[in-house]
PDB file of C-alpha atoms in Angstrom:
ATOM      1  CA  MET A1080     -33.929  12.329  32.189  1.00 53.00           C
ATOM      2  CA  SER A1081     -31.724  10.819  29.661  1.00 61.00           C
ATOM      3  CA  VAL A1082     -31.017   7.146  29.326  1.00 63.00           C
ATOM      4  CA  PRO A1083     -27.342   6.377  29.842  1.00 75.00           C
ATOM      5  CA  VAL A1084     -25.345   5.132  26.806  1.00 84.00           C
ATOM      6  CA  ARG A1085     -24.475   1.562  27.423  1.00 90.00           C
ATOM      7  CA  SER A1086     -20.842   0.479  26.746  1.00 93.00           C
ATOM      8  CA  ASP A1087     -19.967  -2.186  24.090  1.00 93.00           C
ATOM      9  CA  ALA A1088     -19.277  -4.597  26.900  1.00 92.00           C
ATOM     10  CA  ASP A1089     -22.715  -3.874  28.448  1.00 94.00           C
ATOM     11  CA  LEU A1090     -24.282  -4.454  25.000  1.00 95.00           C
ATOM     12  CA  ILE A1091     -22.664  -7.808  24.642  1.00 93.00           C
ATOM     13  CA  ALA A1092     -23.575  -8.855  28.054  1.00 93.00           C
ATOM     14  CA  ALA A1093     -27.230  -7.718  27.425  1.00 95.00           C
ATOM     15  CA  HIS A1094     -27.278  -9.519  24.262  1.00 95.00           C
ATOM     16  CA  THR A1095     -26.150 -12.732  25.879  1.00 94.00           C
ATOM     17  CA  SER A1096     -28.686 -12.197  28.449  1.00 94.00           C
ATOM     18  CA  GLY A1097     -31.546 -12.173  26.045  1.00 94.00           C
ATOM     19  CA  ASP A1098     -31.996  -8.495  25.199  1.00 94.00           C
ATOM     20  CA  PRO A1099     -33.339  -8.579  21.512  1.00 93.00           C
ATOM     21  CA  HIS A1100     -32.015  -5.032  20.708  1.00 94.00           C
ATOM     22  CA  ALA A1101     -28.635  -5.024  22.271  1.00 95.00           C
ATOM     23  CA  PHE A1102     -26.596  -6.589  19.291  1.00 95.00           C
ATOM     24  CA  SER A1103     -28.380  -4.356  16.708  1.00 95.00           C
ATOM     25  CA  GLU A1104     -27.411  -1.280  18.704  1.00 95.00           C
ATOM     26  CA  LEU A1105     -23.814  -2.610  18.938  1.00 95.00           C
ATOM     27  CA  PHE A1106     -23.812  -3.251  15.081  1.00 95.00           C
ATOM     28  CA  ARG A1107     -25.078   0.123  14.254  1.00 95.00           C
ATOM     29  CA  ARG A1108     -22.478   1.670  16.491  1.00 94.00           C
ATOM     30  CA  HIS A1109     -19.456   0.014  14.546  1.00 95.00           C
ATOM     31  CA  ARG A1110     -21.028  -0.683  11.175  1.00 94.00           C
ATOM     32  CA  ASP A1111     -19.202   1.955   9.248  1.00 93.00           C
ATOM     33  CA  ARG A1112     -15.615   0.950  10.331  1.00 89.00           C
ATOM     34  CA  LEU A1113     -16.429  -2.759  10.026  1.00 93.00           C
ATOM     35  CA  TRP A1114     -17.833  -2.242   6.472  1.00 93.00           C
ATOM     36  CA  ALA A1115     -14.619  -0.360   5.482  1.00 87.00           C
ATOM     37  CA  VAL A1116     -12.461  -3.225   6.619  1.00 87.00           C
ATOM     38  CA  ALA A1117     -14.578  -5.729   4.644  1.00 89.00           C
ATOM     39  CA  LEU A1118     -14.759  -3.737   1.570  1.00 85.00           C
ATOM     40  CA  ARG A1119     -11.051  -2.845   1.446  1.00 78.00           C
ATOM     41  CA  THR A1120     -10.226  -6.628   2.153  1.00 80.00           C
ATOM     42  CA  MET A1121     -12.625  -7.953  -0.598  1.00 81.00           C
ATOM     43  CA  ARG A1122     -12.460  -5.269  -3.082  1.00 76.00           C
ATOM     44  CA  ASP A1123     -15.910  -6.069  -4.203  1.00 84.00           C
ATOM     45  CA  HIS A1124     -19.123  -4.471  -2.823  1.00 90.00           C
ATOM     46  CA  GLU A1125     -21.188  -7.794  -2.942  1.00 92.00           C
ATOM     47  CA  GLU A1126     -18.374  -9.930  -1.703  1.00 90.00           C
ATOM     48  CA  ALA A1127     -17.717  -7.420   1.354  1.00 91.00           C
ATOM     49  CA  ALA A1128     -21.398  -7.355   1.970  1.00 94.00           C
ATOM     50  CA  ASP A1129     -21.632 -11.033   2.181  1.00 94.00           C
ATOM     51  CA  ALA A1130     -18.553 -11.246   4.430  1.00 94.00           C
ATOM     52  CA  LEU A1131     -19.817  -8.695   6.822  1.00 95.00           C
ATOM     53  CA  GLN A1132     -23.029 -10.593   6.999  1.00 95.00           C
ATOM     54  CA  ASP A1133     -21.161 -13.866   7.746  1.00 95.00           C
ATOM     55  CA  ALA A1134     -19.194 -12.101  10.460  1.00 95.00           C
ATOM     56  CA  MET A1135     -22.075 -10.521  12.213  1.00 96.00           C
ATOM     57  CA  ILE A1136     -24.016 -13.963  12.230  1.00 95.00           C
ATOM     58  CA  SER A1137     -20.874 -15.479  13.708  1.00 94.00           C
ATOM     59  CA  ALA A1138     -20.615 -12.726  16.375  1.00 94.00           C
ATOM     60  CA  PHE A1139     -24.271 -12.783  17.026  1.00 95.00           C
ATOM     61  CA  ARG A1140     -24.153 -16.520  17.642  1.00 93.00           C
ATOM     62  CA  ASN A1141     -20.837 -16.632  19.635  1.00 92.00           C
ATOM     63  CA  ALA A1142     -21.235 -13.626  21.654  1.00 92.00           C
ATOM     64  CA  SER A1143     -21.137 -15.750  24.870  1.00 88.00           C
ATOM     65  CA  SER A1144     -17.498 -16.689  23.850  1.00 86.00           C
ATOM     66  CA  PHE A1145     -16.330 -12.968  24.265  1.00 87.00           C
ATOM     67  CA  ARG A1146     -13.989 -12.466  27.043  1.00 80.00           C
ATOM     68  CA  ALA A1147     -13.241  -8.856  28.217  1.00 73.00           C
ATOM     69  CA  GLU A1148      -9.679  -9.581  27.659  1.00 70.00           C
ATOM     70  CA  SER A1149      -9.802  -7.287  24.709  1.00 75.00           C
ATOM     71  CA  GLN A1150     -12.079  -4.562  23.375  1.00 86.00           C
ATOM     72  CA  VAL A1151     -15.388  -5.420  21.806  1.00 90.00           C
ATOM     73  CA  THR A1152     -14.302  -3.586  18.608  1.00 89.00           C
ATOM     74  CA  THR A1153     -11.181  -5.656  18.453  1.00 88.00           C
ATOM     75  CA  TRP A1154     -13.209  -8.759  18.688  1.00 90.00           C
ATOM     76  CA  LEU A1155     -15.534  -7.636  15.989  1.00 93.00           C
ATOM     77  CA  HIS A1156     -12.727  -6.478  13.531  1.00 91.00           C
ATOM     78  CA  ARG A1157     -11.147 -10.055  14.063  1.00 88.00           C
ATOM     79  CA  ILE A1158     -14.238 -11.714  13.146  1.00 93.00           C
ATOM     80  CA  VAL A1159     -14.695  -9.643   9.951  1.00 93.00           C
ATOM     81  CA  VAL A1160     -11.160 -10.209   8.908  1.00 89.00           C
ATOM     82  CA  ASN A1161     -11.538 -13.839   9.221  1.00 87.00           C
ATOM     83  CA  ALA A1162     -14.802 -13.891   7.433  1.00 91.00           C
ATOM     84  CA  CYS A1163     -13.102 -12.082   4.591  1.00 87.00           C
ATOM     85  CA  LEU A1164     -10.159 -14.374   4.361  1.00 82.00           C
ATOM     86  CA  ASP A1165     -12.623 -17.308   4.422  1.00 87.00           C
ATOM     87  CA  ARG A1166     -14.404 -16.069   1.398  1.00 87.00           C
ATOM     88  CA  ILE A1167     -11.119 -15.158  -0.504  1.00 81.00           C
ATOM     89  CA  ARG A1168     -10.009 -18.802   0.110  1.00 79.00           C
ATOM     90  CA  ARG A1169     -13.403 -20.021  -1.346  1.00 82.00           C
ATOM     91  CA  ARG A1170     -13.063 -17.654  -4.175  1.00 76.00           C
ATOM     92  CA  GLN A1171      -9.677 -18.928  -5.055  1.00 69.00           C
ATOM     93  CA  ALA A1172     -10.969 -22.355  -5.290  1.00 69.00           C
ATOM     94  CA  ARG A1173     -13.518 -21.579  -7.950  1.00 61.00           C
ATOM     95  CA  PRO A1174     -12.496 -21.583 -11.643  1.00 51.00           C
ATOM     96  CA  THR A1175     -12.080 -18.354 -13.206  1.00 49.00           C
ATOM     97  CA  VAL A1176     -15.132 -17.183 -15.494  1.00 47.00           C
ATOM     98  CA  PRO A1177     -14.004 -15.368 -18.660  1.00 44.00           C
ATOM     99  CA  LEU A1178     -15.504 -11.949 -19.360  1.00 43.00           C
ATOM    100  CA  PRO A1179     -18.060 -12.013 -22.274  1.00 44.00           C
ATOM    101  CA  ASP A1180     -16.922 -10.910 -25.693  1.00 43.00           C
ATOM    102  CA  THR A1181     -18.187  -7.420 -26.223  1.00 44.00           C
ATOM    103  CA  GLY A1182     -17.663  -7.401 -29.867  1.00 42.00           C
ATOM    104  CA  PRO A1183     -15.637  -5.018 -32.065  1.00 43.00           C
ATOM    105  CA  ALA A1184     -17.150  -1.880 -30.742  1.00 42.00           C
ATOM    106  CA  GLU A1185     -15.056   0.420 -28.522  1.00 42.00           C
ATOM    107  CA  PRO A1186     -15.151  -0.201 -24.746  1.00 47.00           C
ATOM    108  CA  ALA A1187     -17.909   1.407 -22.939  1.00 47.00           C
ATOM    109  CA  VAL A1188     -15.493   2.843 -20.413  1.00 47.00           C
ATOM    110  CA  PRO A1189     -12.557   5.211 -21.060  1.00 52.00           C
ATOM    111  CA  ARG A1190      -9.070   3.730 -21.221  1.00 50.00           C
ATOM    112  CA  ASP A1191      -8.006   5.283 -17.923  1.00 60.00           C
ATOM    113  CA  ALA A1192     -10.914   3.652 -16.063  1.00 62.00           C
ATOM    114  CA  MET A1193      -9.960   0.301 -17.569  1.00 63.00           C
ATOM    115  CA  ALA A1194      -6.394   0.656 -16.606  1.00 62.00           C
ATOM    116  CA  GLU A1195      -7.569   1.568 -12.956  1.00 65.00           C
ATOM    117  CA  GLN A1196      -9.691  -1.641 -12.940  1.00 65.00           C
ATOM    118  CA  ASP A1197      -6.798  -3.671 -14.231  1.00 68.00           C
ATOM    119  CA  THR A1198      -4.451  -2.325 -11.501  1.00 70.00           C
ATOM    120  CA  ARG A1199      -7.107  -3.043  -8.706  1.00 69.00           C
ATOM    121  CA  MET A1200      -7.515  -6.595  -9.930  1.00 72.00           C
ATOM    122  CA  ALA A1201      -3.796  -7.034 -10.084  1.00 74.00           C
ATOM    123  CA  VAL A1202      -3.397  -5.820  -6.519  1.00 76.00           C
ATOM    124  CA  GLN A1203      -6.413  -8.050  -5.371  1.00 74.00           C
ATOM    125  CA  ASP A1204      -4.742 -11.034  -7.209  1.00 78.00           C
ATOM    126  CA  ALA A1205      -1.474 -10.114  -5.663  1.00 81.00           C
ATOM    127  CA  LEU A1206      -3.033  -9.976  -2.113  1.00 80.00           C
ATOM    128  CA  ALA A1207      -4.662 -13.355  -2.781  1.00 75.00           C
ATOM    129  CA  GLU A1208      -1.290 -15.052  -3.278  1.00 82.00           C
ATOM    130  CA  LEU A1209       0.061 -13.975  -0.022  1.00 83.00           C
ATOM    131  CA  PRO A1210      -0.161 -16.202   2.959  1.00 85.00           C
ATOM    132  CA  GLU A1211      -3.306 -15.560   5.135  1.00 79.00           C
ATOM    133  CA  ASP A1212      -1.338 -14.209   7.996  1.00 84.00           C
ATOM    134  CA  GLN A1213       0.638 -11.751   5.842  1.00 88.00           C
ATOM    135  CA  ARG A1214      -2.445 -10.771   3.929  1.00 84.00           C
ATOM    136  CA  ALA A1215      -4.557  -9.970   7.067  1.00 84.00           C
ATOM    137  CA  ALA A1216      -1.673  -7.797   8.414  1.00 89.00           C
ATOM    138  CA  ILE A1217      -1.061  -5.981   5.052  1.00 88.00           C
ATOM    139  CA  VAL A1218      -4.850  -5.254   4.730  1.00 84.00           C
ATOM    140  CA  LEU A1219      -5.264  -3.744   8.230  1.00 86.00           C
ATOM    141  CA  VAL A1220      -1.943  -1.866   8.404  1.00 89.00           C
ATOM    142  CA  ASP A1221      -1.290  -0.784   4.762  1.00 86.00           C
ATOM    143  CA  VAL A1222      -4.765  -0.692   3.279  1.00 80.00           C
ATOM    144  CA  GLU A1223      -7.110   0.079   6.157  1.00 79.00           C
ATOM    145  CA  GLY A1224      -4.542   2.276   8.014  1.00 82.00           C
ATOM    146  CA  TYR A1225      -4.620   0.757  11.461  1.00 85.00           C
ATOM    147  CA  SER A1226      -1.568   1.036  13.565  1.00 89.00           C
ATOM    148  CA  VAL A1227       0.700  -1.903  14.370  1.00 92.00           C
ATOM    149  CA  SER A1228      -0.511  -2.118  18.014  1.00 90.00           C
ATOM    150  CA  GLU A1229      -4.304  -1.976  16.941  1.00 86.00           C
ATOM    151  CA  THR A1230      -3.599  -4.770  14.230  1.00 88.00           C
ATOM    152  CA  SER A1231      -1.680  -6.741  16.864  1.00 89.00           C
ATOM    153  CA  ALA A1232      -4.666  -6.619  19.315  1.00 83.00           C
ATOM    154  CA  MET A1233      -7.148  -7.539  16.375  1.00 83.00           C
ATOM    155  CA  LEU A1234      -5.204 -10.591  15.336  1.00 82.00           C
ATOM    156  CA  GLY A1235      -4.065 -11.623  18.636  1.00 81.00           C
ATOM    157  CA  VAL A1236      -0.377 -11.807  17.896  1.00 87.00           C
ATOM    158  CA  ALA A1237       2.660  -9.791  19.067  1.00 92.00           C
ATOM    159  CA  GLU A1238       3.533  -6.303  17.584  1.00 94.00           C
ATOM    160  CA  GLY A1239       6.855  -7.776  16.430  1.00 95.00           C
ATOM    161  CA  THR A1240       4.980 -10.495  14.476  1.00 95.00           C
ATOM    162  CA  ILE A1241       2.736  -7.972  12.798  1.00 94.00           C
ATOM    163  CA  LYS A1242       5.881  -6.043  11.730  1.00 95.00           C
ATOM    164  CA  SER A1243       7.608  -9.149  10.398  1.00 95.00           C
ATOM    165  CA  ARG A1244       4.429 -10.312   8.393  1.00 93.00           C
ATOM    166  CA  CYS A1245       3.976  -6.827   6.902  1.00 93.00           C
ATOM    167  CA  ALA A1246       7.770  -6.784   5.866  1.00 94.00           C
ATOM    168  CA  ARG A1247       7.509 -10.196   4.264  1.00 94.00           C
ATOM    169  CA  GLY A1248       4.175  -9.354   2.535  1.00 92.00           C
ATOM    170  CA  ARG A1249       5.400  -6.044   1.201  1.00 92.00           C
ATOM    171  CA  THR A1250       8.555  -7.774  -0.290  1.00 93.00           C
ATOM    172  CA  LYS A1251       6.322 -10.320  -2.130  1.00 91.00           C
ATOM    173  CA  LEU A1252       4.054  -7.713  -3.325  1.00 89.00           C
ATOM    174  CA  ALA A1253       6.731  -5.697  -4.687  1.00 88.00           C
ATOM    175  CA  LYS A1254       7.745  -8.544  -6.786  1.00 88.00           C
ATOM    176  CA  LEU A1255       4.268  -9.513  -7.952  1.00 85.00           C
ATOM    177  CA  LEU A1256       3.307  -5.936  -8.903  1.00 83.00           C
ATOM    178  CA  GLY A1257       6.689  -4.928 -10.156  1.00 79.00           C
ATOM    179  CA  HIS A1258       5.314  -4.617 -13.693  1.00 68.00           C
ATOM    180  CA  LEU A1259       2.736  -1.801 -12.604  1.00 69.00           C
ATOM    181  CA  ARG A1260       5.670   0.303 -11.713  1.00 64.00           C
ATOM    182  CA  ASN A1261       7.478  -0.362 -14.980  1.00 56.00           C
ATOM    183  CA  PRO A1262       4.938  -1.525 -17.578  1.00 50.00           C
ATOM    184  CA  SER A1263       7.106  -0.958 -20.488  1.00 49.00           C
ATOM    185  CA  ALA A1264       9.382  -3.812 -19.224  1.00 44.00           C
ATOM    186  CA  ASP A1265       6.760  -6.381 -20.144  1.00 44.00           C
ATOM    187  CA  ALA A1266       6.276  -4.943 -23.551  1.00 45.00           C
ATOM    188  CA  ASN A1267       9.901  -5.221 -24.581  1.00 44.00           C
ATOM    189  CA  VAL A1268      10.197  -8.953 -24.317  1.00 41.00           C
ATOM    190  CA  PRO A1269       6.768 -10.545 -23.857  1.00 43.00           C
ATOM    191  CA  ASP A1270       6.423 -14.243 -23.087  1.00 48.00           C
ATOM    192  CA  GLY A1271       3.512 -16.233 -24.445  1.00 45.00           C
ATOM    193  CA  ALA A1272       1.380 -15.810 -21.380  1.00 41.00           C
ATOM    194  CA  LYS A1273       1.772 -12.147 -21.159  1.00 46.00           C
ATOM    195  CA  ALA A1274       1.157 -11.662 -24.710  1.00 42.00           C
ATOM    196  CA  MET A1275      -2.070 -13.700 -24.420  1.00 38.00           C
ATOM    197  CA  ARG A1276      -3.266 -11.580 -21.566  1.00 44.00           C
ATOM    198  CA  ARG A1277      -2.771  -8.471 -23.537  1.00 47.00           C
ATOM    199  CA  ARG A1278      -4.694  -9.854 -26.464  1.00 43.00           C
ATOM    200  CA  GLU A1279      -7.603 -10.815 -24.137  1.00 44.00           C
ATOM    201  CA  GLY A1280      -7.443  -7.478 -22.418  1.00 49.00           C
ATOM    202  CA  ARG A1281      -6.470  -8.962 -18.974  1.00 46.00           C
TER     203      ARG A1281
END
């Protein structure tokens, strides 16, 4: 006779009642989707792994605070997004460490790959400049592909608020990333900072 599959809510209840295996089962069930959110938010494997670990520790310790007003997956995603935003804020507070000088030799990676990396870094930097509420909405809707209603449930705000945050965030991102659509515009009349970034390969 097969053992019935426990629901997410059953697993949370079992965990808070002392079942030593319930939370691990819950995490395995949703690990891939949670990892995708963390990775696409952080844009860095190590940072994403750390953020996901922080989130799961928080969920493990605070499972008793879960209320069945939302789905368990919504609760878990909210914790992961918050952990990612916390790490982004801490990373912003750190001074930038310059890349080591590689010498006069040609780059080890093709120019196209370097351009893609520069683009990823530019997008990440632009996302970091958005207010936290706009950044969370943009990541979940535009990057991760969740619907407005799903994002509304994850972040605990109205759907209209999510739409407004996305609209404002997209407007700001368009300004911050405008040079990616027309890179030649910078080359025509570079200011000192842009010229320096080009010389340093940033």
